[in-house]
PDB file of C-alpha atoms in Angstrom:
ATOM      1  CA  UNK A  16       8.627 -31.118  21.063  1.00  0.00           C
ATOM      2  CA  UNK A  17      10.021 -32.813  18.241  1.00  0.00           C
ATOM      3  CA  UNK A  18      13.408 -31.542  16.867  1.00  0.00           C
ATOM      4  CA  UNK A  19      14.629 -31.625  13.523  1.00  0.00           C
ATOM      5  CA  UNK A  20      18.327 -30.799  13.037  1.00  0.00           C
ATOM      6  CA  UNK A  21      19.797 -29.101   9.855  1.00  0.00           C
ATOM      7  CA  UNK A  22      23.592 -29.071   8.876  1.00  0.00           C
ATOM      8  CA  UNK A  23      25.426 -27.000   8.084  1.00  0.00           C
ATOM      9  CA  UNK A  24      23.593 -23.860   8.791  1.00  0.00           C
ATOM     10  CA  UNK A  25      25.549 -21.907   6.251  1.00  0.00           C
ATOM     11  CA  UNK A  26      28.217 -22.934   3.476  1.00  0.00           C
ATOM     12  CA  UNK A  27      30.295 -21.046   1.074  1.00  0.00           C
ATOM     13  CA  UNK A  28      31.527 -22.985  -1.866  1.00  0.00           C
ATOM     14  CA  UNK A  29      33.112 -22.467  -5.193  1.00  0.00           C
ATOM     15  CA  UNK A  30      31.315 -22.660  -8.269  1.00  0.00           C
ATOM     16  CA  UNK A  31      31.395 -26.255  -9.776  1.00  0.00           C
ATOM     17  CA  UNK A  32      31.700 -28.243  -6.366  1.00  0.00           C
ATOM     18  CA  UNK A  33      28.920 -29.978  -4.774  1.00  0.00           C
ATOM     19  CA  UNK A  34      27.341 -29.333  -1.267  1.00  0.00           C
ATOM     20  CA  UNK A  35      25.444 -31.899   0.781  1.00  0.00           C
ATOM     21  CA  UNK A  36      23.045 -30.662   3.338  1.00  0.00           C
ATOM     22  CA  UNK A  37      21.748 -33.060   6.261  1.00  0.00           C
ATOM     23  CA  UNK A  38      18.306 -32.989   7.813  1.00  0.00           C
ATOM     24  CA  UNK A  39      18.038 -35.375  10.664  1.00  0.00           C
ATOM     25  CA  UNK A  40      14.986 -35.990  13.169  1.00  0.00           C
ATOM     26  CA  UNK A  41      16.413 -36.204  16.626  1.00  0.00           C
ATOM     27  CA  UNK A  42      13.624 -37.770  18.464  1.00  0.00           C
ATOM     28  CA  UNK A  43      10.789 -39.305  15.998  1.00  0.00           C
ATOM     29  CA  UNK A  44      10.905 -41.413  13.026  1.00  0.00           C
ATOM     30  CA  UNK A  45      10.444 -38.979   9.765  1.00  0.00           C
ATOM     31  CA  UNK A  46       8.931 -41.212   7.315  1.00  0.00           C
ATOM     32  CA  UNK A  47       8.542 -38.236   4.996  1.00  0.00           C
ATOM     33  CA  UNK A  48      10.837 -35.063   4.749  1.00  0.00           C
ATOM     34  CA  UNK A  49      10.344 -32.000   2.504  1.00  0.00           C
ATOM     35  CA  UNK A  50      12.912 -29.830   1.109  1.00  0.00           C
ATOM     36  CA  UNK A  51      12.264 -26.059   0.342  1.00  0.00           C
ATOM     37  CA  UNK A  52      14.014 -23.341  -1.169  1.00  0.00           C
ATOM     38  CA  UNK A  53      13.439 -19.826  -0.028  1.00  0.00           C
ATOM     39  CA  UNK A  54      14.497 -16.446  -1.978  1.00  0.00           C
ATOM     40  CA  UNK A  55      14.964 -13.263   0.017  1.00  0.00           C
ATOM     41  CA  UNK A  56      11.782 -11.880   1.242  1.00  0.00           C
ATOM     42  CA  UNK A  57       9.645 -14.688  -0.357  1.00  0.00           C
ATOM     43  CA  UNK A  58       7.973 -17.486   0.876  1.00  0.00           C
ATOM     44  CA  UNK A  59       8.956 -21.250   0.937  1.00  0.00           C
ATOM     45  CA  UNK A  60       8.932 -23.060  -2.398  1.00  0.00           C
ATOM     46  CA  UNK A  61       8.852 -26.687  -2.271  1.00  0.00           C
ATOM     47  CA  UNK A  62      11.539 -28.588  -4.124  1.00  0.00           C
ATOM     48  CA  UNK A  63      10.857 -32.032  -3.441  1.00  0.00           C
ATOM     49  CA  UNK A  64       9.053 -34.676  -1.217  1.00  0.00           C
ATOM     50  CA  UNK A  65      11.154 -37.330   0.173  1.00  0.00           C
ATOM     51  CA  UNK A  66       9.699 -40.945   1.519  1.00  0.00           C
ATOM     52  CA  UNK A  67      12.147 -43.164   3.556  1.00  0.00           C
ATOM     53  CA  UNK A  68      13.390 -45.955   1.304  1.00  0.00           C
ATOM     54  CA  UNK A  69      12.043 -44.416  -1.963  1.00  0.00           C
ATOM     55  CA  UNK A  70      12.938 -42.054  -4.687  1.00  0.00           C
ATOM     56  CA  UNK A  71      12.252 -38.340  -4.103  1.00  0.00           C
ATOM     57  CA  UNK A  72       9.406 -36.901  -5.787  1.00  0.00           C
ATOM     58  CA  UNK A  73      10.346 -33.619  -7.199  1.00  0.00           C
ATOM     59  CA  UNK A  74       8.195 -30.378  -7.931  1.00  0.00           C
ATOM     60  CA  UNK A  75       8.007 -29.280 -11.720  1.00  0.00           C
ATOM     61  CA  UNK A  76      10.908 -27.169 -12.671  1.00  0.00           C
ATOM     62  CA  UNK A  77      13.274 -28.748 -10.135  1.00  0.00           C
ATOM     63  CA  UNK A  78      16.096 -30.431 -11.564  1.00  0.00           C
ATOM     64  CA  UNK A  79      16.587 -33.983 -10.278  1.00  0.00           C
ATOM     65  CA  UNK A  80      20.132 -34.288 -11.277  1.00  0.00           C
ATOM     66  CA  UNK A  81      21.224 -31.149  -9.816  1.00  0.00           C
ATOM     67  CA  UNK A  82      19.340 -31.477  -6.665  1.00  0.00           C
ATOM     68  CA  UNK A  83      20.067 -35.103  -5.443  1.00  0.00           C
ATOM     69  CA  UNK A  84      17.817 -36.009  -2.598  1.00  0.00           C
ATOM     70  CA  UNK A  85      18.586 -39.223  -0.332  1.00  0.00           C
ATOM     71  CA  UNK A  86      16.185 -40.432   2.433  1.00  0.00           C
ATOM     72  CA  UNK A  87      17.984 -43.777   3.488  1.00  0.00           C
ATOM     73  CA  UNK A  88      17.042 -43.934   7.007  1.00  0.00           C
ATOM     74  CA  UNK A  89      13.836 -42.703   8.975  1.00  0.00           C
ATOM     75  CA  UNK A  90      16.232 -40.130  10.659  1.00  0.00           C
ATOM     76  CA  UNK A  91      18.095 -38.777   7.999  1.00  0.00           C
ATOM     77  CA  UNK A  92      17.661 -37.079   4.253  1.00  0.00           C
ATOM     78  CA  UNK A  93      20.310 -35.370   2.291  1.00  0.00           C
ATOM     79  CA  UNK A  94      20.230 -32.851  -0.305  1.00  0.00           C
ATOM     80  CA  UNK A  95      23.178 -32.549  -2.410  1.00  0.00           C
ATOM     81  CA  UNK A  96      23.502 -29.356  -4.722  1.00  0.00           C
ATOM     82  CA  UNK A  97      25.626 -30.690  -7.670  1.00  0.00           C
ATOM     83  CA  UNK A  98      28.066 -28.672  -9.849  1.00  0.00           C
ATOM     84  CA  UNK A  99      26.925 -25.306  -7.898  1.00  0.00           C
ATOM     85  CA  UNK A 100      26.323 -22.144  -9.434  1.00  0.00           C
ATOM     86  CA  UNK A 101      25.871 -18.641  -8.033  1.00  0.00           C
ATOM     87  CA  UNK A 102      22.291 -18.951  -9.056  1.00  0.00           C
ATOM     88  CA  UNK A 103      21.879 -21.986  -6.557  1.00  0.00           C
ATOM     89  CA  UNK A 104      22.848 -19.567  -3.610  1.00  0.00           C
ATOM     90  CA  UNK A 105      19.836 -19.516  -1.558  1.00  0.00           C
ATOM     91  CA  UNK A 106      18.154 -20.521   1.934  1.00  0.00           C
ATOM     92  CA  UNK A 107      17.554 -24.237   1.998  1.00  0.00           C
ATOM     93  CA  UNK A 108      15.128 -25.645   4.609  1.00  0.00           C
ATOM     94  CA  UNK A 109      13.874 -29.253   5.414  1.00  0.00           C
ATOM     95  CA  UNK A 110      10.778 -30.254   7.434  1.00  0.00           C
ATOM     96  CA  UNK A 111      10.069 -33.749   8.478  1.00  0.00           C
ATOM     97  CA  UNK A 112       6.751 -35.487   9.751  1.00  0.00           C
ATOM     98  CA  UNK A 113       6.103 -38.849  11.106  1.00  0.00           C
ATOM     99  CA  UNK A 114       3.966 -41.449   9.157  1.00  0.00           C
ATOM    100  CA  UNK A 115       0.376 -39.874   8.656  1.00  0.00           C
ATOM    101  CA  UNK A 116      -0.240 -37.260   6.279  1.00  0.00           C
ATOM    102  CA  UNK A 117      -1.495 -34.069   7.961  1.00  0.00           C
ATOM    103  CA  UNK A 118       0.466 -34.805  10.985  1.00  0.00           C
ATOM    104  CA  UNK A 119       2.331 -31.842  12.437  1.00  0.00           C
ATOM    105  CA  UNK A 120       5.412 -30.690  10.543  1.00  0.00           C
ATOM    106  CA  UNK A 121       8.612 -29.722  12.266  1.00  0.00           C
ATOM    107  CA  UNK A 122      11.123 -27.738  10.443  1.00  0.00           C
ATOM    108  CA  UNK A 123      14.993 -27.556  10.318  1.00  0.00           C
ATOM    109  CA  UNK A 124      16.816 -24.341  11.038  1.00  0.00           C
ATOM    110  CA  UNK A 125      17.637 -23.912   7.625  1.00  0.00           C
ATOM    111  CA  UNK A 126      21.136 -23.746   5.583  1.00  0.00           C
ATOM    112  CA  UNK A 127      22.113 -20.603   3.821  1.00  0.00           C
ATOM    113  CA  UNK A 128      24.274 -21.472   0.704  1.00  0.00           C
ATOM    114  CA  UNK A 129      26.548 -19.084  -0.982  1.00  0.00           C
ATOM    115  CA  UNK A 130      28.064 -20.152  -4.206  1.00  0.00           C
ATOM    116  CA  UNK A 131      31.000 -17.635  -5.375  1.00  0.00           C
TER     117      UNK A 131
ATOM    118  CA  UNK B  25      -4.222 -14.531  -7.243  1.00  0.00           C
ATOM    119  CA  UNK B  26      -2.434 -16.838  -4.700  1.00  0.00           C
ATOM    120  CA  UNK B  27      -4.401 -19.593  -2.972  1.00  0.00           C
ATOM    121  CA  UNK B  28      -3.372 -18.463   0.318  1.00  0.00           C
ATOM    122  CA  UNK B  29      -3.454 -14.618   1.011  1.00  0.00           C
ATOM    123  CA  UNK B  30      -2.210 -13.018   4.393  1.00  0.00           C
ATOM    124  CA  UNK B  31      -2.595  -9.509   5.422  1.00  0.00           C
ATOM    125  CA  UNK B  32      -1.104  -7.209   6.194  1.00  0.00           C
ATOM    126  CA  UNK B  33       2.270  -8.119   4.495  1.00  0.00           C
ATOM    127  CA  UNK B  34       4.207  -5.882   7.084  1.00  0.00           C
ATOM    128  CA  UNK B  35       3.161  -4.741  10.552  1.00  0.00           C
ATOM    129  CA  UNK B  36       4.952  -2.554  13.039  1.00  0.00           C
ATOM    130  CA  UNK B  37       3.614  -2.123  16.469  1.00  0.00           C
ATOM    131  CA  UNK B  38       4.631  -0.725  19.855  1.00  0.00           C
ATOM    132  CA  UNK B  39       5.532  -3.263  22.665  1.00  0.00           C
ATOM    133  CA  UNK B  40       2.560  -4.344  24.727  1.00  0.00           C
ATOM    134  CA  UNK B  41      -0.050  -4.027  21.514  1.00  0.00           C
ATOM    135  CA  UNK B  42      -2.440  -6.528  20.481  1.00  0.00           C
ATOM    136  CA  UNK B  43      -1.635  -8.119  17.045  1.00  0.00           C
ATOM    137  CA  UNK B  44      -3.866  -9.744  14.582  1.00  0.00           C
ATOM    138  CA  UNK B  45      -2.469 -11.243  11.356  1.00  0.00           C
ATOM    139  CA  UNK B  46      -4.944 -12.588   8.980  1.00  0.00           C
ATOM    140  CA  UNK B  47      -5.169 -15.509   6.498  1.00  0.00           C
ATOM    141  CA  UNK B  48      -7.446 -16.110   4.081  1.00  0.00           C
ATOM    142  CA  UNK B  49      -7.582 -19.200   1.392  1.00  0.00           C
ATOM    143  CA  UNK B  50      -9.518 -20.045  -1.686  1.00  0.00           C
ATOM    144  CA  UNK B  51      -9.050 -23.586  -1.738  1.00  0.00           C
ATOM    145  CA  UNK B  52     -10.473 -26.578   0.546  1.00  0.00           C
ATOM    146  CA  UNK B  53      -8.306 -27.486   3.227  1.00  0.00           C
ATOM    147  CA  UNK B  54      -7.986 -30.214   5.936  1.00  0.00           C
ATOM    148  CA  UNK B  55      -5.882 -28.278   8.361  1.00  0.00           C
ATOM    149  CA  UNK B  56      -3.896 -24.844   8.537  1.00  0.00           C
ATOM    150  CA  UNK B  57      -0.375 -24.229  10.167  1.00  0.00           C
ATOM    151  CA  UNK B  58       0.744 -20.955  11.716  1.00  0.00           C
ATOM    152  CA  UNK B  59       4.443 -21.040  11.403  1.00  0.00           C
ATOM    153  CA  UNK B  60       7.017 -18.210  12.709  1.00  0.00           C
ATOM    154  CA  UNK B  61      10.199 -18.020  10.883  1.00  0.00           C
ATOM    155  CA  UNK B  62      12.876 -16.187  12.911  1.00  0.00           C
ATOM    156  CA  UNK B  63      15.266 -13.651  11.497  1.00  0.00           C
ATOM    157  CA  UNK B  64      17.989 -16.413  11.110  1.00  0.00           C
ATOM    158  CA  UNK B  65      15.560 -18.504   9.099  1.00  0.00           C
ATOM    159  CA  UNK B  66      14.762 -21.147  11.332  1.00  0.00           C
ATOM    160  CA  UNK B  67      10.836 -21.896  11.301  1.00  0.00           C
ATOM    161  CA  UNK B  68       8.830 -22.970  14.445  1.00  0.00           C
ATOM    162  CA  UNK B  69       5.328 -24.480  13.951  1.00  0.00           C
ATOM    163  CA  UNK B  70       3.288 -22.419  16.372  1.00  0.00           C
ATOM    164  CA  UNK B  71      -0.164 -24.138  15.629  1.00  0.00           C
ATOM    165  CA  UNK B  72      -1.989 -26.730  13.536  1.00  0.00           C
ATOM    166  CA  UNK B  73      -5.756 -26.275  13.495  1.00  0.00           C
ATOM    167  CA  UNK B  74      -8.821 -27.581  11.677  1.00  0.00           C
ATOM    168  CA  UNK B  75     -11.417 -25.808  13.262  1.00  0.00           C
ATOM    169  CA  UNK B  76     -12.307 -23.531  16.392  1.00  0.00           C
ATOM    170  CA  UNK B  77      -9.612 -21.942  18.332  1.00  0.00           C
ATOM    171  CA  UNK B  78      -6.220 -22.667  19.955  1.00  0.00           C
ATOM    172  CA  UNK B  79      -4.212 -21.074  22.693  1.00  0.00           C
ATOM    173  CA  UNK B  80      -0.551 -21.269  23.652  1.00  0.00           C
ATOM    174  CA  UNK B  81       0.880 -18.750  26.009  1.00  0.00           C
ATOM    175  CA  UNK B  82       0.052 -15.080  24.406  1.00  0.00           C
ATOM    176  CA  UNK B  83      -0.550 -16.638  21.065  1.00  0.00           C
ATOM    177  CA  UNK B  84      -4.121 -17.507  19.871  1.00  0.00           C
ATOM    178  CA  UNK B  85      -5.129 -18.924  16.505  1.00  0.00           C
ATOM    179  CA  UNK B  86      -8.670 -19.222  15.303  1.00  0.00           C
ATOM    180  CA  UNK B  87     -10.131 -20.772  12.101  1.00  0.00           C
ATOM    181  CA  UNK B  88     -13.472 -20.236  10.328  1.00  0.00           C
ATOM    182  CA  UNK B  89     -13.783 -23.036   7.853  1.00  0.00           C
ATOM    183  CA  UNK B  90     -17.008 -21.777   6.256  1.00  0.00           C
ATOM    184  CA  UNK B  91     -15.279 -18.262   5.757  1.00  0.00           C
ATOM    185  CA  UNK B  92     -12.037 -19.899   4.597  1.00  0.00           C
ATOM    186  CA  UNK B  93      -9.964 -17.741   7.327  1.00  0.00           C
ATOM    187  CA  UNK B  94      -7.969 -17.923   9.779  1.00  0.00           C
ATOM    188  CA  UNK B  95      -6.323 -15.207  12.278  1.00  0.00           C
ATOM    189  CA  UNK B  96      -3.150 -15.248  14.576  1.00  0.00           C
ATOM    190  CA  UNK B  97      -3.362 -13.154  17.723  1.00  0.00           C
ATOM    191  CA  UNK B  98      -0.655 -11.986  19.878  1.00  0.00           C
ATOM    192  CA  UNK B  99      -1.247 -10.356  23.203  1.00  0.00           C
ATOM    193  CA  UNK B 100       0.863  -8.124  25.046  1.00  0.00           C
ATOM    194  CA  UNK B 101       3.547  -8.270  22.308  1.00  0.00           C
ATOM    195  CA  UNK B 102       7.109  -8.138  22.807  1.00  0.00           C
ATOM    196  CA  UNK B 103      10.207  -7.103  20.598  1.00  0.00           C
ATOM    197  CA  UNK B 104      10.892 -10.735  20.610  1.00  0.00           C
ATOM    198  CA  UNK B 105       7.753 -11.544  18.759  1.00  0.00           C
ATOM    199  CA  UNK B 106       9.302  -9.905  15.748  1.00  0.00           C
ATOM    200  CA  UNK B 107       9.606 -12.346  13.063  1.00  0.00           C
ATOM    201  CA  UNK B 108       7.763 -13.382   9.715  1.00  0.00           C
ATOM    202  CA  UNK B 109       4.294 -15.215  10.351  1.00  0.00           C
ATOM    203  CA  UNK B 110       3.369 -17.785   7.799  1.00  0.00           C
ATOM    204  CA  UNK B 111       0.165 -19.512   7.280  1.00  0.00           C
ATOM    205  CA  UNK B 112       0.072 -22.827   5.377  1.00  0.00           C
ATOM    206  CA  UNK B 113      -2.570 -25.187   4.340  1.00  0.00           C
ATOM    207  CA  UNK B 114      -2.904 -28.770   3.711  1.00  0.00           C
ATOM    208  CA  UNK B 115      -5.258 -30.019   1.051  1.00  0.00           C
ATOM    209  CA  UNK B 116      -8.271 -31.930   2.034  1.00  0.00           C
ATOM    210  CA  UNK B 117      -8.055 -35.479   3.075  1.00  0.00           C
ATOM    211  CA  UNK B 118      -9.411 -36.737  -0.278  1.00  0.00           C
ATOM    212  CA  UNK B 119      -6.005 -35.586  -1.698  1.00  0.00           C
ATOM    213  CA  UNK B 120      -4.428 -38.375   0.287  1.00  0.00           C
ATOM    214  CA  UNK B 121      -0.639 -38.910  -1.367  1.00  0.00           C
ATOM    215  CA  UNK B 122      -0.434 -35.247  -2.307  1.00  0.00           C
ATOM    216  CA  UNK B 123      -0.457 -33.656   1.211  1.00  0.00           C
ATOM    217  CA  UNK B 124       1.594 -30.780   0.236  1.00  0.00           C
ATOM    218  CA  UNK B 125       1.365 -27.376   2.279  1.00  0.00           C
ATOM    219  CA  UNK B 126       0.500 -24.277   0.290  1.00  0.00           C
ATOM    220  CA  UNK B 127       2.094 -21.384   1.810  1.00  0.00           C
ATOM    221  CA  UNK B 128       0.946 -17.712   2.168  1.00  0.00           C
ATOM    222  CA  UNK B 129       3.374 -15.125   1.526  1.00  0.00           C
ATOM    223  CA  UNK B 130       3.979 -14.156   5.241  1.00  0.00           C
ATOM    224  CA  UNK B 131       3.797 -11.311   7.351  1.00  0.00           C
ATOM    225  CA  UNK B 132       6.713  -9.317   8.609  1.00  0.00           C
ATOM    226  CA  UNK B 133       6.315  -8.381  12.164  1.00  0.00           C
ATOM    227  CA  UNK B 134       8.240  -5.778  13.724  1.00  0.00           C
ATOM    228  CA  UNK B 135       7.637  -5.047  17.608  1.00  0.00           C
ATOM    229  CA  UNK B 136       9.368  -1.730  18.773  1.00  0.00           C
ATOM    230  CA  UNK B 137      10.306  -1.483  22.338  1.00  0.00           C
TER     231      UNK B 137
END
């Protein structure tokens, strides 16, 4: 089946630094990728929708300048947490689908970010 | 009230038991996903269905569009089935361009050997 690779699986960084998380579709062209955040024992919260070659659409309340999303190719989207703070510590996960809406979603394994 | 409700929130069962997890939704949908989130956090899509029933191995998913209800069944449960199971719904096809999933809060399943 389709594989989505997310890297790194975990990262620890200091307050004020930036962290980049990569999401790659390994065997299909991901025209749309989604970025989610998940707090402990809670469900996934959609942060933004990323379409290849265009600007990401952010959900209400998500700071565009803090969570930079780039989807420059059909196989790669990146999420950069800029000037990270301890409250940004969370589990971030991406998903990807090919072209048509309502086509099956494939998820990455997530990235656990800890900001000290 | 959440648009997608799951029950139970937590479920502990003995190995071998038949498991049922329920999902009810209050909005129109075009399709429903059942997802499995492992303890490490990775998510696997188990089923995507818009009508009837699907089966894969020991897993069975059913959906009743009229009743706005779906169930996930696990037969002969095993400790490796321990995970969080999440149902998520797609909006109607008429919402083209806004096809975001709405997630349930998940059901934490623990299977005891």
